[in-house]
XYZ file of C-alpha atoms in Angstrom:
154
model
C -11.577 -41.418 47.175
C -11.814 -38.524 46.849
C -8.556 -38.027 45.897
C -9.415 -40.633 43.312
C -11.942 -38.853 42.063
C -11.112 -35.593 41.714
C -7.670 -36.080 40.556
C -10.277 -37.937 37.572
C -11.803 -34.896 37.035
C -8.720 -32.578 37.345
C -7.365 -35.527 34.224
C -10.637 -34.926 32.066
C -10.392 -31.215 32.522
C -7.139 -30.950 31.049
C -8.512 -33.824 28.314
C -11.378 -31.338 27.490
C -9.061 -28.027 27.625
C -6.827 -30.037 25.440
C -9.614 -30.692 23.066
C -10.416 -27.059 21.924
C -6.370 -25.845 21.695
C -6.097 -28.213 19.065
C -9.501 -28.001 17.669
C -8.668 -23.966 17.047
C -6.771 -22.962 13.311
C -5.359 -19.880 13.824
C -5.752 -17.023 10.704
C -1.680 -14.986 10.411
C -2.550 -11.524 11.188
C -0.500 -10.202 8.198
C -1.776 -13.714 5.021
C 1.169 -13.404 2.708
C 0.232 -12.411 -1.059
C 0.717 -13.237 -4.281
C 2.068 -11.065 -6.864
C -0.927 -11.278 -8.889
C -3.425 -10.537 -5.450
C -0.988 -7.450 -4.825
C -0.943 -5.771 -8.412
C -4.441 -6.315 -8.420
C -5.044 -4.416 -5.524
C -3.100 -1.780 -7.017
C -4.644 -1.919 -9.689
C -8.149 -1.675 -8.703
C -9.362 1.275 -7.254
C -7.072 5.088 -6.865
C -4.675 5.938 -4.197
C -5.210 9.253 -2.809
C -1.556 10.589 -0.803
C -2.741 11.049 3.163
C 1.228 11.207 4.912
C 4.038 12.186 4.350
C 6.453 11.193 6.262
C 3.706 9.936 8.816
C 2.840 13.640 8.549
C -0.874 14.027 7.659
C -1.231 15.443 3.671
C -2.449 18.692 4.420
C -1.499 21.003 0.976
C -4.688 22.744 0.068
C -4.435 22.141 -3.447
C -3.777 18.313 -3.796
C -6.383 16.634 -1.931
C -7.873 15.567 -4.382
C -5.487 14.361 -6.830
C -5.480 10.551 -7.536
C -2.708 7.923 -8.280
C -4.046 5.380 -10.486
C -2.440 2.209 -11.235
C -3.592 0.606 -14.270
C -2.845 -3.175 -15.166
C -0.616 -2.459 -18.402
C 1.866 -1.094 -16.332
C 1.240 2.983 -16.905
C 0.812 5.322 -14.002
C -1.585 8.584 -13.727
C -0.898 11.301 -11.696
C -4.342 12.802 -12.247
C -4.792 16.924 -10.122
C -7.887 16.509 -9.394
C -9.854 19.380 -9.886
C -7.521 22.254 -7.610
C -4.375 22.112 -9.773
C -1.423 23.059 -7.844
C 0.559 23.334 -11.771
C -1.369 25.144 -14.209
C 0.309 23.474 -17.012
C -0.404 20.645 -16.500
C -3.700 18.270 -14.547
C -1.973 14.678 -14.972
C 1.158 13.582 -15.310
C 1.379 9.685 -17.036
C 4.254 7.362 -17.023
C 4.939 3.837 -16.303
C 5.717 1.455 -13.157
C 6.991 -2.017 -12.663
C 5.743 -3.888 -9.943
C 9.375 -6.055 -8.944
C 6.958 -10.154 -9.333
C 9.785 -12.080 -7.228
C 9.602 -9.831 -4.038
C 7.360 -7.493 -4.365
C 9.802 -5.508 -2.604
C 9.332 -2.431 -4.626
C 7.804 0.143 -7.655
C 10.118 1.357 -10.121
C 8.303 5.069 -12.060
C 9.618 6.368 -15.149
C 6.900 10.135 -15.291
C 6.906 11.694 -18.291
C 6.493 15.477 -16.882
C 5.301 17.710 -19.926
C 7.411 20.506 -21.359
C 5.861 24.235 -19.259
C 6.106 27.502 -20.887
C 9.572 27.721 -21.820
C 11.135 23.938 -19.565
C 11.564 21.849 -21.498
C 10.061 18.407 -20.859
C 11.408 15.634 -18.308
C 11.038 12.374 -17.442
C 11.475 11.482 -14.095
C 12.663 8.186 -12.895
C 13.267 6.625 -9.529
C 12.197 3.725 -7.735
C 10.538 3.239 -4.086
C 10.190 0.655 -1.598
C 7.485 -0.790 -0.521
C 6.753 -0.344 3.076
C 3.070 -1.357 3.727
C 0.530 -3.459 1.140
C -2.551 -4.114 1.927
C -5.593 -3.637 0.656
C -6.401 -0.494 1.792
C -3.344 0.815 2.696
C 0.258 1.764 0.241
C 3.447 2.697 2.042
C 5.646 3.965 -0.428
C 9.345 4.813 0.218
C 11.828 6.992 -2.349
C 15.397 4.853 -2.144
C 16.826 9.040 -2.389
C 19.089 10.737 0.280
C 15.906 12.601 2.173
C 13.857 8.173 2.526
C 10.612 10.066 2.076
C 7.690 7.697 2.738
C 4.616 8.395 1.004
C 1.369 7.386 2.544
C -1.621 6.389 0.052
C -5.721 4.881 0.787
C -6.949 3.065 -1.013
C -10.299 4.561 -2.888
C -13.222 3.455 -5.014
């Protein structure tokens, strides 16, 4: 009789454990964002460069530099009040966030003339390595494969 009671208690115990696991829902650690969500995250607020190749970026004149990605596809690099280059305090250009995979950003930056140096156009493509509401990691598609990490601020 004692064995039957223990068996019934064991069955009830495992049945109640099974119920609990069935009722719990799991949420993914990294939910997949739609193109629209990524574009909104990218274009709300501004981004500061914090790391280059996983090393803290500490160039004094760049600590207050901000990068703005605007909803109209324009990009602005604002050097802030501490200028690294006295010839300009802002660089402007355009960017495209890949809508099919949201896996890369292509950008065109217009660099104005500096003294006798003619203006330049910088064209490059950056792979999006990590992207969420606070971190943007971009890796250049060049020989150096420089990894730049940006932190979002408002």
